[in-house]
Amino acid sequence: MSTAHALPQGWTTIPLRYVCKLNPSIAFDGFDQDDDLTFLPMDRVKSGYFIPNTDKFSKLASSYTAFEDGDIVLAKVTPCFENGNIAIAEDLVGGKGFGSSELFVVRPDGAERKFLFYYCQSSSFKQDGEASMTGAGGLKRVSPDVLREHRLPFPSLDIQRLIANYLDRETARIDALIDEKERMLTLLEEQRAALISRFVTRGLDPNVPLKPSNARWFDKTPMAWSVERLKWIIQSVSSGVSVNASDQSVEGDGFGVLKTSAVAGGAFLPRENKSVWDTEYERLACPVTRNTIIMSRMNTPNLVGESGYVAEDYPNLYLPDRLWQINFDVGRVFVPFMSLLLASKEARHALSAMATGTSPSMKNLAIEEMVSLLVPVPSLEEQKSIYEEVARREATIVPLKDELAKSLLLLKERRVALITAAVTGQLPLEEMTQ
């Protein structure tokens, strides 16, 4: 680890392996196969806390990461590592638990637990971990060897406790503001989601006669609408190839491959998700073209089936094997409307429920399942009217969401900056004792 400033007098640096155990062995003597234990999928490990779940010991013992009360659990895979998915395991059922295989378990034995917990959220630690990641595309991981050798700024244990107590107070204040703004964002998103779900399944007229849909994810639909399987209104489904890509932006005439995070909530975000790609793959690839929907076919359980509408051509941008590009019969489908429909909360749940996989952290959506999804199909004219009405109403919601998102980002950046300054000795001790 390199720092841009000198450490205070009395501080040193020390390899992490000297002050903690990484993925320590854990004995489960005395537990029976039917005993309940805490289980933490990756999506339940948040920034600084976790949401407990339980499952049977017999289902967890063979293939998951074990930990005990007091251990620090830390994501090792992108983007969860960069997002700061970390927590201290506390109040575990039986005192022990299991989590995703994509977690590191860090057990302090020569440093203050809370100091180490906060340090693992600092930009100093994250930058070193990100620079060391290996693997392809969205499955890059921090090496355990790099983690062991990472040099931790190390003051006395008394100062570590002082810093941890100070950060407990200050981050609690920031987290309260973050929680308030996130609740406001959630309410706005719930309003938007309810609006979209109602319009794409029942239309704009609240008094229109309805009929049963025979679909699981929406119960009724207007009498004049048809209910179709996607395969009856899709012209083609294309996928990309497996590639190794860097995290650099595409420049000039370079070729780019999308990351799986390029689609979310009905949005397509290509410019923020490009990586340089060796041009030898060009002849095998599927370029991104306009008026299509890109869908994630392989991802974490809460992201598989995410999709986004492509409004323009991207001739130098290609699909990885984890994304589909779906072309619809434009004689029957107004594609922006279908994008709204597929990104609706209920349709997303239906697609996610179709996904399978042996790992709880990664699911695969088979093409046969995806194209079997039943969807409501109004006339082209009504599809366009619905899309235009949603766009009109969203115009009042989006600025509010953007402003909240901007202030949230600033708060989170402030939190990381404060933690980084404290754990690397940039804050005067006097300031932390006030």
Short mmCIF file of C-alpha atoms in Angstrom, two decimals:
data_model
loop_
_atom_site.label_atom_id
_atom_site.label_comp_id
_atom_site.label_asym_id
_atom_site.label_seq_id
_atom_site.Cartn_x
_atom_site.Cartn_y
_atom_site.Cartn_z
CA MET A 1 0.00 0.00 0.00
CA SER A 2 1.25 3.46 -0.84
CA THR A 3 0.01 6.61 0.89
CA ALA A 4 0.28 10.20 -0.29
CA HIS A 5 1.14 11.46 3.19
CA ALA A 6 3.44 10.53 6.04
CA LEU A 7 1.95 8.59 8.92
CA PRO A 8 1.83 10.31 12.32
CA GLN A 9 4.59 9.70 14.82
CA GLY A 10 4.14 6.36 16.56
CA TRP A 11 2.28 4.77 13.63
CA THR A 12 3.75 2.05 11.46
CA THR A 13 2.47 -0.26 8.71
CA ILE A 14 2.11 -3.99 9.06
CA PRO A 15 0.94 -6.82 6.74
CA LEU A 16 -2.65 -7.77 7.47
CA ARG A 17 -1.65 -11.40 7.99
CA TYR A 18 0.24 -10.37 11.13
CA VAL A 19 -2.86 -9.02 12.85
CA CYS A 20 -5.69 -11.22 11.56
CA LYS A 21 -6.56 -14.67 10.29
CA LEU A 22 -8.01 -14.91 6.79
CA ASN A 23 -10.68 -17.58 6.25
CA PRO A 24 -9.87 -19.40 9.51
CA SER A 25 -10.96 -23.01 9.92
CA ILE A 26 -14.09 -23.38 12.05
CA ALA A 27 -15.20 -26.48 13.91
CA PHE A 28 -18.88 -27.41 13.99
CA ASP A 29 -18.65 -30.16 16.60
CA GLY A 30 -21.91 -30.55 18.46
CA PHE A 31 -24.12 -29.35 15.59
CA ASP A 32 -26.70 -31.71 14.15
CA GLN A 33 -27.72 -31.87 10.50
CA ASP A 34 -31.13 -30.30 11.21
CA ASP A 35 -29.81 -27.43 13.35
CA ASP A 36 -30.57 -23.91 12.10
CA LEU A 37 -27.62 -21.63 11.40
CA THR A 38 -27.32 -18.09 10.09
CA PHE A 39 -26.88 -17.98 6.30
CA LEU A 40 -25.78 -14.86 4.42
CA PRO A 41 -26.13 -14.73 0.63
CA MET A 42 -24.09 -11.92 -0.89
CA ASP A 43 -27.12 -9.67 -1.31
CA ARG A 44 -27.69 -9.72 2.47
CA VAL A 45 -24.23 -8.34 3.28
CA LYS A 46 -24.54 -4.57 3.08
CA SER A 47 -22.24 -1.65 3.76
CA GLY A 48 -21.57 -2.07 7.45
CA TYR A 49 -24.35 -4.48 8.40
CA PHE A 50 -26.08 -7.68 7.33
CA ILE A 51 -29.64 -8.95 7.06
CA PRO A 52 -29.78 -12.39 8.74
CA ASN A 53 -31.37 -15.46 7.25
CA THR A 54 -31.34 -19.07 8.48
CA ASP A 55 -31.02 -22.47 6.89
CA LYS A 56 -30.22 -26.05 7.89
CA PHE A 57 -26.65 -27.05 8.74
CA SER A 58 -26.90 -30.04 6.40
CA LYS A 59 -27.49 -27.75 3.39
CA LEU A 60 -24.64 -25.37 4.17
CA ALA A 61 -21.67 -27.32 5.48
CA SER A 62 -20.15 -28.52 2.23
CA SER A 63 -19.90 -25.54 -0.11
CA TYR A 64 -20.21 -22.23 1.75
CA THR A 65 -17.89 -19.92 3.68
CA ALA A 66 -18.06 -20.40 7.46
CA PHE A 67 -17.66 -17.69 10.11
CA GLU A 68 -18.24 -17.06 13.81
CA ASP A 69 -19.55 -14.23 15.98
CA GLY A 70 -17.10 -11.34 15.79
CA ASP A 71 -15.62 -12.21 12.40
CA ILE A 72 -15.56 -9.59 9.64
CA VAL A 73 -17.17 -10.79 6.40
CA LEU A 74 -16.00 -8.98 3.28
CA ALA A 75 -17.01 -9.36 -0.38
CA LYS A 76 -14.13 -10.37 -2.65
CA VAL A 77 -15.86 -10.21 -6.06
CA THR A 78 -16.61 -7.20 -8.23
CA PRO A 79 -18.72 -5.04 -7.94
CA CYS A 80 -19.56 -6.01 -4.35
CA PHE A 81 -15.99 -5.37 -3.14
CA GLU A 82 -15.94 -1.86 -4.61
CA ASN A 83 -19.41 -1.18 -3.16
CA GLY A 84 -18.14 -1.95 0.34
CA ASN A 85 -20.19 -5.05 1.11
CA ILE A 86 -18.79 -5.72 4.56
CA ALA A 87 -20.20 -6.50 8.01
CA ILE A 88 -19.24 -7.78 11.44
CA ALA A 89 -20.96 -11.09 12.15
CA GLU A 90 -22.97 -10.63 15.33
CA ASP A 91 -25.82 -12.45 17.12
CA LEU A 92 -25.48 -15.50 14.87
CA VAL A 93 -27.81 -18.44 15.46
CA GLY A 94 -25.66 -20.91 17.40
CA GLY A 95 -22.76 -18.44 17.29
CA LYS A 96 -21.69 -19.64 13.85
CA GLY A 97 -22.91 -19.28 10.30
CA PHE A 98 -22.29 -19.63 6.59
CA GLY A 99 -22.25 -17.19 3.71
CA SER A 100 -21.57 -16.88 0.02
CA SER A 101 -18.39 -18.48 -1.27
CA GLU A 102 -17.56 -14.99 -2.59
CA LEU A 103 -16.87 -13.72 0.96
CA PHE A 104 -13.58 -13.37 2.79
CA VAL A 105 -13.68 -14.02 6.52
CA VAL A 106 -11.29 -11.80 8.47
CA ARG A 107 -10.69 -12.58 12.16
CA PRO A 108 -8.67 -9.92 14.00
CA ASP A 109 -6.16 -11.29 16.51
CA GLY A 110 -3.71 -8.41 16.83
CA ALA A 111 -5.76 -5.34 15.91
CA GLU A 112 -8.94 -3.76 17.21
CA ARG A 113 -11.89 -5.34 15.39
CA LYS A 114 -13.76 -2.09 14.74
CA PHE A 115 -10.60 -0.31 13.55
CA LEU A 116 -9.94 -3.09 11.05
CA PHE A 117 -13.61 -3.09 10.05
CA TYR A 118 -13.46 0.61 9.24
CA TYR A 119 -10.10 0.34 7.50
CA CYS A 120 -11.56 -2.25 5.10
CA GLN A 121 -14.06 0.45 4.03
CA SER A 122 -11.35 3.05 3.33
CA SER A 123 -10.35 4.15 -0.16
CA SER A 124 -6.75 3.10 0.62
CA PHE A 125 -7.82 -0.50 1.11
CA LYS A 126 -10.32 -0.53 -1.77
CA GLN A 127 -7.86 0.92 -4.28
CA ASP A 128 -5.25 -1.72 -3.45
CA GLY A 129 -7.85 -4.48 -3.68
CA GLU A 130 -9.29 -3.25 -6.98
CA ALA A 131 -5.81 -2.97 -8.53
CA SER A 132 -5.09 -6.59 -7.60
CA MET A 133 -8.29 -8.12 -8.99
CA THR A 134 -7.95 -10.99 -11.43
CA GLY A 135 -10.50 -12.83 -13.55
CA ALA A 136 -12.79 -12.09 -16.46
CA GLY A 137 -15.41 -9.38 -16.80
CA GLY A 138 -17.92 -9.29 -13.96
CA LEU A 139 -16.26 -12.11 -12.01
CA LYS A 140 -13.01 -10.43 -11.00
CA ARG A 141 -11.88 -11.20 -7.47
CA VAL A 142 -9.40 -9.90 -4.93
CA SER A 143 -6.62 -12.43 -4.38
CA PRO A 144 -6.37 -13.75 -0.80
CA ASP A 145 -2.57 -13.54 -1.08
CA VAL A 146 -2.78 -9.83 -1.91
CA LEU A 147 -5.09 -9.34 1.04
CA ARG A 148 -2.68 -11.08 3.40
CA GLU A 149 0.23 -8.91 2.27
CA HIS A 150 -1.69 -5.61 2.25
CA ARG A 151 0.02 -3.19 4.64
CA LEU A 152 -2.27 -1.81 7.31
CA PRO A 153 -1.55 1.61 8.91
CA PHE A 154 -1.06 0.60 12.51
CA PRO A 155 -1.22 2.94 15.52
CA SER A 156 -1.32 1.74 19.13
CA LEU A 157 -4.37 -0.25 20.22
CA ASP A 158 -5.53 2.71 22.35
CA ILE A 159 -5.52 4.98 19.30
CA GLN A 160 -7.25 2.29 17.24
CA ARG A 161 -10.04 2.21 19.82
CA LEU A 162 -10.23 6.02 19.84
CA ILE A 163 -10.54 6.12 16.05
CA ALA A 164 -13.14 3.33 16.01
CA ASN A 165 -15.27 5.08 18.65
CA TYR A 166 -15.05 8.36 16.75
CA LEU A 167 -16.10 6.68 13.50
CA ASP A 168 -18.97 4.91 15.27
CA ARG A 169 -20.36 8.33 16.21
CA GLU A 170 -19.69 10.15 12.97
CA THR A 171 -20.73 7.43 10.54
CA ALA A 172 -23.94 6.92 12.53
CA ARG A 173 -24.85 10.56 11.79
CA ILE A 174 -24.04 10.20 8.11
CA ASP A 175 -25.81 6.84 7.89
CA ALA A 176 -28.98 8.36 9.37
CA LEU A 177 -28.99 10.97 6.58
CA ILE A 178 -28.28 8.27 3.99
CA ASP A 179 -31.15 6.13 5.31
CA GLU A 180 -33.57 9.07 5.14
CA LYS A 181 -32.67 9.90 1.55
CA GLU A 182 -32.75 6.24 0.53
CA ARG A 183 -36.26 5.92 2.00
CA MET A 184 -37.35 8.92 -0.07
CA LEU A 185 -35.80 7.39 -3.17
CA THR A 186 -37.52 4.09 -2.44
CA LEU A 187 -40.90 5.79 -2.13
CA LEU A 188 -40.40 7.57 -5.46
CA GLU A 189 -39.33 4.35 -7.13
CA GLU A 190 -42.31 2.48 -5.66
CA GLN A 191 -44.64 5.16 -7.06
CA ARG A 192 -42.99 4.85 -10.46
CA ALA A 193 -43.04 1.03 -10.37
CA ALA A 194 -46.73 0.91 -9.41
CA LEU A 195 -47.56 3.35 -12.19
CA ILE A 196 -45.70 1.32 -14.82
CA SER A 197 -47.09 -2.03 -13.67
CA ARG A 198 -50.65 -0.76 -13.82
CA PHE A 199 -50.30 0.87 -17.24
CA VAL A 200 -48.43 -1.97 -19.00
CA THR A 201 -50.85 -4.64 -17.78
CA ARG A 202 -54.19 -2.74 -17.68
CA GLY A 203 -53.76 0.32 -19.90
CA LEU A 204 -54.58 3.98 -19.32
CA ASP A 205 -58.34 3.65 -18.84
CA PRO A 206 -59.13 2.57 -15.24
CA ASN A 207 -62.67 1.59 -16.26
CA VAL A 208 -61.79 -0.71 -19.16
CA PRO A 209 -63.41 -4.20 -19.01
CA LEU A 210 -60.90 -6.86 -17.94
CA LYS A 211 -60.42 -10.58 -18.54
CA PRO A 212 -58.31 -13.23 -16.73
CA SER A 213 -54.76 -13.35 -18.07
CA ASN A 214 -53.85 -17.00 -17.30
CA ALA A 215 -50.39 -15.65 -16.42
CA ARG A 216 -48.85 -15.92 -12.97
CA TRP A 217 -47.34 -12.45 -12.76
CA PHE A 218 -50.41 -10.39 -13.77
CA ASP A 219 -53.95 -11.56 -13.04
CA LYS A 220 -56.11 -9.54 -15.45
CA THR A 221 -55.74 -7.53 -18.62
CA PRO A 222 -58.10 -5.52 -20.90
CA MET A 223 -60.55 -7.54 -22.99
CA ALA A 224 -59.18 -6.13 -26.27
CA TRP A 225 -55.57 -7.08 -25.49
CA SER A 226 -53.95 -10.39 -26.41
CA VAL A 227 -51.75 -12.40 -24.07
CA GLU A 228 -48.72 -13.86 -25.85
CA ARG A 229 -45.59 -15.79 -25.09
CA LEU A 230 -42.50 -13.78 -25.85
CA LYS A 231 -41.40 -16.30 -28.47
CA TRP A 232 -44.45 -15.39 -30.57
CA ILE A 233 -43.44 -11.71 -30.81
CA ILE A 234 -39.64 -12.06 -30.84
CA GLN A 235 -37.78 -12.20 -34.15
CA SER A 236 -34.38 -13.26 -32.80
CA VAL A 237 -32.25 -13.58 -29.67
CA SER A 238 -28.48 -13.12 -29.96
CA SER A 239 -25.71 -13.56 -27.39
CA GLY A 240 -22.04 -12.72 -27.27
CA VAL A 241 -18.90 -14.69 -26.63
CA SER A 242 -16.79 -15.21 -23.52
CA VAL A 243 -13.92 -12.74 -23.47
CA ASN A 244 -11.28 -11.32 -21.19
CA ALA A 245 -11.63 -7.55 -21.08
CA SER A 246 -9.83 -4.77 -19.25
CA ASP A 247 -11.50 -1.96 -17.32
CA GLN A 248 -10.25 0.79 -19.64
CA SER A 249 -12.61 2.92 -21.71
CA VAL A 250 -12.87 2.38 -25.44
CA GLU A 251 -10.95 5.01 -27.39
CA GLY A 252 -10.95 5.90 -31.09
CA ASP A 253 -11.84 2.91 -33.24
CA GLY A 254 -11.34 0.41 -30.42
CA PHE A 255 -13.82 -2.35 -29.75
CA GLY A 256 -15.71 -2.61 -26.47
CA VAL A 257 -17.51 -5.39 -24.64
CA LEU A 258 -20.35 -4.61 -22.30
CA LYS A 259 -20.25 -5.44 -18.63
CA THR A 260 -23.30 -7.23 -17.24
CA SER A 261 -24.09 -4.10 -15.23
CA ALA A 262 -24.85 -2.27 -18.51
CA VAL A 263 -28.56 -3.00 -18.02
CA ALA A 264 -30.64 -2.14 -14.98
CA GLY A 265 -34.21 -1.08 -14.33
CA GLY A 266 -35.08 -0.76 -17.99
CA ALA A 267 -32.06 1.45 -18.68
CA PHE A 268 -29.11 0.76 -21.00
CA LEU A 269 -25.85 2.33 -19.76
CA PRO A 270 -23.16 1.59 -22.35
CA ARG A 271 -20.82 4.50 -21.84
CA GLU A 272 -20.35 3.79 -18.17
CA ASN A 273 -19.77 0.07 -18.76
CA LYS A 274 -17.24 -0.30 -21.59
CA SER A 275 -14.03 -2.31 -21.50
CA VAL A 276 -11.32 -2.62 -24.12
CA TRP A 277 -11.59 -5.82 -26.08
CA ASP A 278 -9.05 -7.61 -28.23
CA THR A 279 -10.29 -7.17 -31.82
CA GLU A 280 -9.64 -10.84 -32.69
CA TYR A 281 -13.10 -11.53 -31.25
CA GLU A 282 -14.82 -9.17 -33.68
CA ARG A 283 -15.76 -11.87 -36.19
CA LEU A 284 -17.48 -13.92 -33.47
CA ALA A 285 -19.29 -11.08 -31.82
CA CYS A 286 -22.77 -9.62 -31.71
CA PRO A 287 -22.69 -5.82 -32.09
CA VAL A 288 -25.20 -3.73 -30.14
CA THR A 289 -27.91 -2.36 -32.44
CA ARG A 290 -30.75 0.10 -31.98
CA ASN A 291 -34.38 -0.66 -31.11
CA THR A 292 -33.50 -3.84 -29.23
CA ILE A 293 -33.61 -4.94 -25.62
CA ILE A 294 -30.48 -6.15 -23.85
CA MET A 295 -31.17 -8.66 -21.05
CA SER A 296 -28.90 -10.23 -18.43
CA ARG A 297 -29.18 -14.02 -18.73
CA MET A 298 -26.58 -14.86 -16.05
CA ASN A 299 -26.13 -12.82 -12.90
CA THR A 300 -26.82 -12.70 -9.17
CA PRO A 301 -30.37 -13.72 -8.16
CA ASN A 302 -31.57 -10.12 -7.81
CA LEU A 303 -30.06 -9.02 -11.17
CA VAL A 304 -30.66 -11.95 -13.52
CA GLY A 305 -33.31 -10.95 -16.06
CA GLU A 306 -32.53 -7.22 -15.79
CA SER A 307 -32.99 -5.50 -19.13
CA GLY A 308 -32.61 -2.19 -20.93
CA TYR A 309 -33.75 -0.54 -24.15
CA VAL A 310 -31.13 0.34 -26.81
CA ALA A 311 -32.13 3.57 -28.56
CA GLU A 312 -29.21 3.84 -31.02
CA ASP A 313 -26.56 1.77 -32.81
CA TYR A 314 -23.21 1.06 -31.15
CA PRO A 315 -21.11 -0.38 -34.01
CA ASN A 316 -17.96 -0.79 -31.91
CA LEU A 317 -19.71 -2.23 -28.86
CA TYR A 318 -20.36 -5.95 -28.44
CA LEU A 319 -22.15 -8.37 -26.13
CA PRO A 320 -20.48 -10.71 -23.65
CA ASP A 321 -21.88 -14.21 -23.28
CA ARG A 322 -23.86 -13.18 -20.19
CA LEU A 323 -26.15 -10.80 -22.08
CA TRP A 324 -28.82 -11.36 -24.73
CA GLN A 325 -29.87 -8.93 -27.44
CA ILE A 326 -33.57 -9.37 -28.25
CA ASN A 327 -35.10 -8.24 -31.56
CA PHE A 328 -38.89 -7.95 -31.61
CA ASP A 329 -41.44 -8.07 -34.42
CA VAL A 330 -41.88 -4.30 -34.81
CA GLY A 331 -45.12 -4.87 -36.70
CA ARG A 332 -46.63 -6.00 -33.40
CA VAL A 333 -44.38 -4.53 -30.72
CA PHE A 334 -43.38 -0.96 -29.86
CA VAL A 335 -40.04 -1.90 -28.32
CA PRO A 336 -39.83 0.95 -25.74
CA PHE A 337 -43.19 -0.21 -24.38
CA MET A 338 -41.94 -3.80 -24.16
CA SER A 339 -38.86 -2.56 -22.33
CA LEU A 340 -41.09 -0.91 -19.72
CA LEU A 341 -43.08 -4.11 -19.40
CA LEU A 342 -40.04 -6.41 -18.99
CA ALA A 343 -38.47 -4.05 -16.47
CA SER A 344 -41.64 -3.87 -14.35
CA LYS A 345 -41.34 -5.24 -10.84
CA GLU A 346 -43.70 -8.16 -11.45
CA ALA A 347 -42.13 -9.22 -14.75
CA ARG A 348 -38.67 -9.04 -13.17
CA HIS A 349 -39.79 -11.34 -10.37
CA ALA A 350 -41.26 -13.77 -12.90
CA LEU A 351 -38.01 -13.88 -14.91
CA SER A 352 -35.89 -14.23 -11.78
CA ALA A 353 -38.05 -17.14 -10.59
CA MET A 354 -37.31 -18.95 -13.88
CA ALA A 355 -33.54 -18.77 -13.32
CA THR A 356 -31.69 -21.79 -11.95
CA GLY A 357 -28.19 -22.57 -10.74
CA THR A 358 -26.21 -24.57 -8.22
CA SER A 359 -24.71 -21.46 -6.62
CA PRO A 360 -26.90 -19.15 -4.50
CA SER A 361 -24.81 -16.20 -5.71
CA MET A 362 -25.15 -16.82 -9.47
CA LYS A 363 -28.22 -17.83 -11.49
CA ASN A 364 -28.74 -18.64 -15.15
CA LEU A 365 -31.88 -17.86 -17.17
CA ALA A 366 -32.37 -20.40 -19.94
CA ILE A 367 -33.54 -19.00 -23.26
CA GLU A 368 -36.37 -21.56 -23.39
CA GLU A 369 -37.70 -20.22 -20.09
CA MET A 370 -37.32 -16.56 -21.01
CA VAL A 371 -39.21 -16.85 -24.31
CA SER A 372 -42.03 -18.76 -22.59
CA LEU A 373 -42.97 -15.76 -20.43
CA LEU A 374 -46.58 -14.67 -21.00
CA VAL A 375 -46.96 -10.93 -21.62
CA PRO A 376 -49.91 -8.61 -22.35
CA VAL A 377 -49.88 -7.17 -25.88
CA PRO A 378 -52.15 -4.20 -26.67
CA SER A 379 -52.36 -2.67 -30.14
CA LEU A 380 -49.31 -0.80 -31.42
CA GLU A 381 -51.15 2.52 -31.05
CA GLU A 382 -52.01 1.77 -27.42
CA GLN A 383 -48.46 0.61 -26.68
CA LYS A 384 -47.18 3.98 -27.93
CA SER A 385 -49.80 5.89 -25.94
CA ILE A 386 -48.89 4.04 -22.75
CA TYR A 387 -45.19 4.67 -23.27
CA GLU A 388 -45.78 8.39 -23.90
CA GLU A 389 -47.95 8.73 -20.78
CA VAL A 390 -45.37 6.98 -18.61
CA ALA A 391 -42.66 9.25 -20.05
CA ARG A 392 -44.78 12.33 -19.31
CA ARG A 393 -45.35 11.32 -15.70
CA GLU A 394 -41.73 10.25 -15.21
CA ALA A 395 -40.65 13.73 -16.26
CA THR A 396 -41.85 14.99 -12.86
CA ILE A 397 -40.30 12.09 -10.91
CA VAL A 398 -36.88 11.82 -12.54
CA PRO A 399 -35.56 15.29 -11.48
CA LEU A 400 -36.45 14.51 -7.86
CA LYS A 401 -34.74 11.13 -8.07
CA ASP A 402 -31.66 12.66 -9.71
CA GLU A 403 -31.34 15.29 -6.99
CA LEU A 404 -31.70 12.68 -4.24
CA ALA A 405 -29.21 10.38 -5.96
CA LYS A 406 -26.70 13.21 -6.26
CA SER A 407 -26.96 14.10 -2.56
CA LEU A 408 -26.72 10.41 -1.64
CA LEU A 409 -23.53 10.03 -3.65
CA LEU A 410 -22.02 13.06 -1.92
CA LEU A 411 -22.91 11.64 1.51
CA LYS A 412 -21.37 8.27 0.67
CA GLU A 413 -18.23 9.92 -0.66
CA ARG A 414 -18.03 12.00 2.50
CA ARG A 415 -18.37 8.84 4.60
CA VAL A 416 -15.52 7.07 2.78
CA ALA A 417 -13.34 10.20 2.92
CA LEU A 418 -13.92 10.56 6.67
CA ILE A 419 -13.11 6.90 7.33
CA THR A 420 -10.01 7.05 5.14
CA ALA A 421 -8.72 10.19 6.86
CA ALA A 422 -9.27 8.71 10.32
CA VAL A 423 -7.72 5.26 9.78
CA THR A 424 -4.67 6.62 7.94
CA GLY A 425 -3.80 9.24 10.55
CA GLN A 426 -4.90 12.36 8.66
CA LEU A 427 -7.23 13.60 11.42
CA PRO A 428 -5.81 15.18 14.60
CA LEU A 429 -6.50 13.07 17.67
CA GLU A 430 -7.82 16.17 19.42
CA GLU A 431 -10.58 16.45 16.82
CA MET A 432 -11.69 12.88 17.51
CA THR A 433 -11.93 13.37 21.28
CA GLN A 434 -14.26 16.38 21.15
#
